[in-house]
Coordinates of C-alpha atoms (C1' of nucleotides) in Angstrom, one line a residue:
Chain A
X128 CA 10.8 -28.8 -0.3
X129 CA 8.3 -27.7 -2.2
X130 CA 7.9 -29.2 -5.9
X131 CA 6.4 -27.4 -8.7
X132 CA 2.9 -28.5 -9.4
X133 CA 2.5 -26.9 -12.9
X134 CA 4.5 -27.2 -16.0
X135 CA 8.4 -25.7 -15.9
X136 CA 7.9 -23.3 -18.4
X137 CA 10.8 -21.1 -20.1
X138 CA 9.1 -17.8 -17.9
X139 CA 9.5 -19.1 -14.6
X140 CA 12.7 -20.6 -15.0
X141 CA 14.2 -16.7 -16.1
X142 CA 12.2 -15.4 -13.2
X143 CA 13.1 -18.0 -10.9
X144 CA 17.0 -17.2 -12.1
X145 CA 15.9 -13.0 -11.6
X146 CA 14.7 -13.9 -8.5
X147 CA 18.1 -15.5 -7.3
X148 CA 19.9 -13.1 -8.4
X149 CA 18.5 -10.8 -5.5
X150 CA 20.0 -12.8 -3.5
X151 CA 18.3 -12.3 0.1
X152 CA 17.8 -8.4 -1.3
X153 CA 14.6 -7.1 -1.5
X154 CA 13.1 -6.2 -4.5
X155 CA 9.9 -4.7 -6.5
X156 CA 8.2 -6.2 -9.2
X157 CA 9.5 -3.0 -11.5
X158 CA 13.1 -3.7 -10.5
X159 CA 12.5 -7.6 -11.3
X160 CA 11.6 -6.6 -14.6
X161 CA 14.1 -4.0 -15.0
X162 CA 16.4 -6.9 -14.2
X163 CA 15.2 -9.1 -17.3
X164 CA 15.5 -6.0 -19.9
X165 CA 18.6 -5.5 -19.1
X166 CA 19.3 -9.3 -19.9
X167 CA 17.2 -8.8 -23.0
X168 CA 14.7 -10.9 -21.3
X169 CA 11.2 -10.2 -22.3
X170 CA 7.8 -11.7 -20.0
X171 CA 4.9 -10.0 -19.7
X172 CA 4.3 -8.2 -16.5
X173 CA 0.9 -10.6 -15.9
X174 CA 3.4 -13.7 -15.9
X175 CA 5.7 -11.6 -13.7
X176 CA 2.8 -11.4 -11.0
X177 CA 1.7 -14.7 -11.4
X178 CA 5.0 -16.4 -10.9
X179 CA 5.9 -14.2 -7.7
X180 CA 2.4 -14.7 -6.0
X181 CA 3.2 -18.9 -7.4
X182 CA 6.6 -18.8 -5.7
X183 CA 5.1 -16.9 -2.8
X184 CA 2.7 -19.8 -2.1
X185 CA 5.6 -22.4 -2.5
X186 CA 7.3 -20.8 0.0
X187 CA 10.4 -19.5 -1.9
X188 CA 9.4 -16.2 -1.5
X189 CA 8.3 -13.8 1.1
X190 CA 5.8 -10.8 0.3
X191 CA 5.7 -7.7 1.7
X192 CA 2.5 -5.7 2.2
X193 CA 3.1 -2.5 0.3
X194 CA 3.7 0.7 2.3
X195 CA 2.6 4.0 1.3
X196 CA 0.9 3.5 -1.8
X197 CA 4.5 2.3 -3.1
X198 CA 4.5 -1.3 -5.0
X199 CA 4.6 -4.5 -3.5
X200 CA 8.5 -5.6 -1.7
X201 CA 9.6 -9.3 -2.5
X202 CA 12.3 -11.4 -0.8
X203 CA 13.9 -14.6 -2.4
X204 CA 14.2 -17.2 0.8
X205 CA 17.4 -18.2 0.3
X206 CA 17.3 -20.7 3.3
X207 CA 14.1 -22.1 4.4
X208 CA 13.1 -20.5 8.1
X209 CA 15.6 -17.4 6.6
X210 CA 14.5 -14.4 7.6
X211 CA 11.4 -15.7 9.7
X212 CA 13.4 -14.2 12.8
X213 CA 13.9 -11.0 12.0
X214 CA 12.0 -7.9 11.2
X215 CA 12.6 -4.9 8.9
X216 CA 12.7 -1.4 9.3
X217 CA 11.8 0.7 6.4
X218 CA 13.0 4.3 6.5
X219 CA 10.0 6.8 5.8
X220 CA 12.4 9.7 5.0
X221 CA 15.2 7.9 2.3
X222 CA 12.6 4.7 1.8
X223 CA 15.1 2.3 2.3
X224 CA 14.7 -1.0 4.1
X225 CA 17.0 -2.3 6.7
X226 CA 16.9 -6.0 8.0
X227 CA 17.3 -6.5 12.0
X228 CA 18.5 -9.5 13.1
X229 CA 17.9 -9.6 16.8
X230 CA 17.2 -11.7 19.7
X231 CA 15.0 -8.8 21.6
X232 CA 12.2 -8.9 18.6
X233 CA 12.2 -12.6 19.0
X234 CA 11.3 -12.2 22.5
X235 CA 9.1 -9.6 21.7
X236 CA 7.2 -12.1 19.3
X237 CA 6.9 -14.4 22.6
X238 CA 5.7 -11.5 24.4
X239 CA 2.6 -10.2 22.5
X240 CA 1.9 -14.0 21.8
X241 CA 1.8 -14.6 25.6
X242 CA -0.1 -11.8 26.9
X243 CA -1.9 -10.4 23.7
X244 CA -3.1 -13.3 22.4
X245 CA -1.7 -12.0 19.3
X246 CA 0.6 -14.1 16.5
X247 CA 2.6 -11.7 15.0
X248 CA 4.1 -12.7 11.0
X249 CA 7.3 -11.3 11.3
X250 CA 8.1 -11.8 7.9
X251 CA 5.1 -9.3 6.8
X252 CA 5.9 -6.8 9.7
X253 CA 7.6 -3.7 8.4
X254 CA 8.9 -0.8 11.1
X255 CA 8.3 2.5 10.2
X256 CA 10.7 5.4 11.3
X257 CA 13.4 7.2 10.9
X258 CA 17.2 5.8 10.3
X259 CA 19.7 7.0 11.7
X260 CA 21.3 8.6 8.5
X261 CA 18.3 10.5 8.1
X262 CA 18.3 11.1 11.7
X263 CA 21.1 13.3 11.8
X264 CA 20.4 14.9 8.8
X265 CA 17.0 16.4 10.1
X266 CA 18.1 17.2 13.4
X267 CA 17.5 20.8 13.0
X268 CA 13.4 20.2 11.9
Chain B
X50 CA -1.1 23.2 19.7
X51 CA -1.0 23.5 15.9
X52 CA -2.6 26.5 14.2
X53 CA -4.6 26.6 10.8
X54 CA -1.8 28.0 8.4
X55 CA -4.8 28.6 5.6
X56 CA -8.7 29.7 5.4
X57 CA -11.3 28.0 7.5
X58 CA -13.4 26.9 5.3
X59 CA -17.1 25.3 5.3
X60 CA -15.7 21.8 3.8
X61 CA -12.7 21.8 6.1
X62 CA -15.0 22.2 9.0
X63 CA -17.6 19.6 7.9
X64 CA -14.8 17.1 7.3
X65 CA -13.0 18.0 10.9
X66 CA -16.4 17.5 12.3
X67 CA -16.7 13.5 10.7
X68 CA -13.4 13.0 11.1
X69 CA -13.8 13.7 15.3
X70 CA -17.3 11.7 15.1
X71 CA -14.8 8.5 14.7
X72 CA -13.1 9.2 18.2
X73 CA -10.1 6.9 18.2
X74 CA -12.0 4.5 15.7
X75 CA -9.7 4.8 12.4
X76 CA -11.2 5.0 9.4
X77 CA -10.9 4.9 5.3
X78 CA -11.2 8.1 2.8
X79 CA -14.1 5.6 1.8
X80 CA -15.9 5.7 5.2
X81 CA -15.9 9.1 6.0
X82 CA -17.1 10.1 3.0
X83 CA -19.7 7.7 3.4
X84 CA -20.1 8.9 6.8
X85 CA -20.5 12.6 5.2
X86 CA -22.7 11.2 2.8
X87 CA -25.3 10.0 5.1
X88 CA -25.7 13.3 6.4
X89 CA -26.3 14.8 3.0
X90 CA -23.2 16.4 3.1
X91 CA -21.1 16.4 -0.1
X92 CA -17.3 17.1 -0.6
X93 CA -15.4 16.4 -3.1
X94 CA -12.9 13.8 -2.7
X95 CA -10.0 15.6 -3.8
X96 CA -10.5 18.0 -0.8
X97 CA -10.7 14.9 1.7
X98 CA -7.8 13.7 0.5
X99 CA -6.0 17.3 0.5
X100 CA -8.0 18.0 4.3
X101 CA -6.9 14.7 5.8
X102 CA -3.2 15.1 4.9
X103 CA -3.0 18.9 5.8
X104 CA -4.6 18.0 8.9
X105 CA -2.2 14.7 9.7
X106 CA 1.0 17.5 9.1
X107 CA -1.0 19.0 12.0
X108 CA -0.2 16.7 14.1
X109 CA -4.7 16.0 14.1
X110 CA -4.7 13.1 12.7
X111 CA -2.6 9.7 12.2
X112 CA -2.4 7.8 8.6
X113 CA -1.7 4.3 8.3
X114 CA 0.4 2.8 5.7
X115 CA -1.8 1.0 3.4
X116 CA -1.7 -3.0 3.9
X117 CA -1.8 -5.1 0.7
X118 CA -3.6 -2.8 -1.9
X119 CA -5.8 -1.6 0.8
X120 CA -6.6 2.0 1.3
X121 CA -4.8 3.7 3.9
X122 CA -6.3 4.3 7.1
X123 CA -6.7 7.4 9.1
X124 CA -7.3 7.9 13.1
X125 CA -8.5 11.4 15.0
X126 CA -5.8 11.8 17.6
X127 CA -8.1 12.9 20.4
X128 CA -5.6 14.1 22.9
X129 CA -1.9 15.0 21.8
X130 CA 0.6 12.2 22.7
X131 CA -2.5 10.0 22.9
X132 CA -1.3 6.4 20.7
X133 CA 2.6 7.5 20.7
X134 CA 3.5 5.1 22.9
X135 CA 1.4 2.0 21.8
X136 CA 1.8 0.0 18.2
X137 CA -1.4 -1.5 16.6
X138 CA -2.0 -5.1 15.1
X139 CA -3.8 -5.6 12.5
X140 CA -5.2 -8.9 11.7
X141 CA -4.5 -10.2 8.3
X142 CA -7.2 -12.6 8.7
X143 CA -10.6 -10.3 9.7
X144 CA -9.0 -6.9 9.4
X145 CA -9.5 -5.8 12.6
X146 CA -7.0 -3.0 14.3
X147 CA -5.8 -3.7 17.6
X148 CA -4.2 -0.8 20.5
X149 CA -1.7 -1.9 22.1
X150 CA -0.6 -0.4 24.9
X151 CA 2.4 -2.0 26.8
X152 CA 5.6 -1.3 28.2
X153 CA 7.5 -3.6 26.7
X154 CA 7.1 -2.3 23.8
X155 CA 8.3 1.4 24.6
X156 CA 11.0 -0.9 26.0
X157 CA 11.5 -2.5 22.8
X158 CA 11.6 1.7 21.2
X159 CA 14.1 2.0 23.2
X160 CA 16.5 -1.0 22.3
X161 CA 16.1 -0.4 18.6
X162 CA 17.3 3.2 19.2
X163 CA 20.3 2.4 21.4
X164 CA 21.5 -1.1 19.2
X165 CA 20.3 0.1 15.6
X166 CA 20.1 3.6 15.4
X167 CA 16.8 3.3 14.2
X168 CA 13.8 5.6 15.2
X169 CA 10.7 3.9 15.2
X170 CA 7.1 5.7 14.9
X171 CA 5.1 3.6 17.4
X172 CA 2.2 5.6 15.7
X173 CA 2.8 4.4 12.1
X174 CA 4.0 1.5 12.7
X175 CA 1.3 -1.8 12.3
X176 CA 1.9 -5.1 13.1
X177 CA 0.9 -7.4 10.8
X178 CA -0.4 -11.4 12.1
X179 CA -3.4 -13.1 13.4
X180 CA -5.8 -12.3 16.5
X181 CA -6.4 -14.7 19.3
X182 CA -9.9 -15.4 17.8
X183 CA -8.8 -16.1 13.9
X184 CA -5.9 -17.8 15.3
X185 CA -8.6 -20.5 17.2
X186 CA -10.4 -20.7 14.0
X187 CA -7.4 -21.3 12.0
X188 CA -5.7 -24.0 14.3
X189 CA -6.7 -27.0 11.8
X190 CA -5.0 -25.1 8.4
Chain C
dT95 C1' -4.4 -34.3 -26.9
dT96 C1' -5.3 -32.0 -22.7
dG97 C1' -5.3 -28.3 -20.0
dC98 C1' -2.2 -25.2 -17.8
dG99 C1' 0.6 -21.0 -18.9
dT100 C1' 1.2 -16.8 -21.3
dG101 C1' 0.5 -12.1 -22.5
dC102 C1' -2.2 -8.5 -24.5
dA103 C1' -5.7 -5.4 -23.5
dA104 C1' -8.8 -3.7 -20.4
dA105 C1' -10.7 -3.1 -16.0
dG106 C1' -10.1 -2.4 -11.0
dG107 C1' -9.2 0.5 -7.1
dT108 C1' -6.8 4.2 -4.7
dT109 C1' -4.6 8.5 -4.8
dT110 C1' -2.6 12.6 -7.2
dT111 C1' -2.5 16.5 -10.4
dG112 C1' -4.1 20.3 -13.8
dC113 C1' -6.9 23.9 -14.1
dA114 C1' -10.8 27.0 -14.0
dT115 C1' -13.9 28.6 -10.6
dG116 C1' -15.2 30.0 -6.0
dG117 C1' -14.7 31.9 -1.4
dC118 C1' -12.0 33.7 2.7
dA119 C1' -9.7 37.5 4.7
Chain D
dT159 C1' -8.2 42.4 -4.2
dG160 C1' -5.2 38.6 -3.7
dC161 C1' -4.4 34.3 -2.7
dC162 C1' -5.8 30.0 -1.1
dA163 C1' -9.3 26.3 -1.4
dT164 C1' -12.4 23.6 -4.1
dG165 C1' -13.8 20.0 -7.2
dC166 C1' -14.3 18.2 -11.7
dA167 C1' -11.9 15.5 -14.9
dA168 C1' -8.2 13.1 -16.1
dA169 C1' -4.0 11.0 -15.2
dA170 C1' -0.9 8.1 -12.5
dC171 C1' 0.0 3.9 -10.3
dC172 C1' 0.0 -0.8 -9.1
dT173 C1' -2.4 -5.0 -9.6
dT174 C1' -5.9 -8.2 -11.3
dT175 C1' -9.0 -10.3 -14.8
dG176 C1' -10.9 -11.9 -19.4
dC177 C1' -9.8 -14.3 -23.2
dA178 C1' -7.6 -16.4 -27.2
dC179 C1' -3.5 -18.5 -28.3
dG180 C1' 0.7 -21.3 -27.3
dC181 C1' 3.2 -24.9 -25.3
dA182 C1' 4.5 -28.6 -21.8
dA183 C1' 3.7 -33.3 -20.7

DNA sequence: TTGCGTGCAAAGGTTTTGCATGGCA
DNA sequence: TGCCATGCAAAACCTTTGCACGCAA
């Protein structure tokens, strides 16, 4: 496990706690702090970044490039190796993101590894398309 | 094929006429306005932005998600249907943007469809990892 | 005491929007 | 003429950086 090289500080334990309190939920760094105020929790939005790319590093958190010009998407690791399995498909229509669990995209990992040359992060990959929700809505288009 | 809806216009041509001189090479707002530049040619960049997004509704041209703060990235779709049916990687480590073309992967379209209900867009969607030749350089880290 | 952590303010970069002017049809 | 397109300036947005002060060890 990974042990804190700085100082604990009173910021990081309440973001740490935030951070938790996803769960294995995704979340942006606006939500995080939208979390806080709503505890009355108060930390400036540098620390906010700071911690997150910290915590990032230590491996208790996954980052997500940004999509779209929309902000950053962070995942508390609740389990080491959580998560490193599976991909995510992110909805260009409602913007929501969906985790797939599934043996085929492991294989697939194997596959472009094997024969592209090509080692794929699946924790940074995001799908884009269509769910299916949004699927049937725009059927008629 | 898709018609113009509006005016042809002097800037919309001069942009069209960069934007083809990329082929299938994608490209930045920042590159083809370079790439205008160099030919003494000056638009403004609100109308490259507003050109290249009218002419990606056209079906013209294909816009890539921005990766980590980036800018996004845009690529002349030189034959209709041309890069629908392969994904690209993109290199975290030297940036480069890889085609794809393989069957598994329209395979893989396929399985997410049938066991997710999810529709993917092979031509939006980038693969983030390492190449074969960072991934050499990288073996000791 | 030492030096890392914090947070304000400001800068950074990309993209969008308001609005008056210009140009196509 | 009527409406769409243009482009300047400014805003919007997310994120990073500089710097002085505060706090953990």
């Amino acid at each position: 496990m990974a042990r804190d090289s700085g100082y604990n500080t009173k910021q990081r334990e309440l973001i740490k706690a935030a951070v938790k309190g996803f769960g294995s939920k995704h979340f942006t760094v606006d939500e995080l702090v939208a979390n806080l105020h709503s505890n009355n929790i108060n930390v400036g939005i540098t620390t906010v970044y700071r911690s997150l790319e910290r915590m990032a590093q230590q491996g208790m958190l996954r980052k997500f490039a940004s999509v779209e010009g929309k902000s950053a998407c962070w995942q508390y690791i609740e389990s080491p190796g959580e998560c490193s399995n599976h991909f995510h498909l992110h909805c260009k229509e409602c913007g929501k993101l969906f985790h797939c669990e599934c043996e085929y995209l492991d294989e697939m990992g194997g596959h472009i590894m094997e024969h592209h040359g090509f080692a794929i992060d699946a924790s940074a990959t995001v799908f884009l398309g269509v769910c299916e929700d949004c699927n049937k809505t725009n059927q008629h288009i």
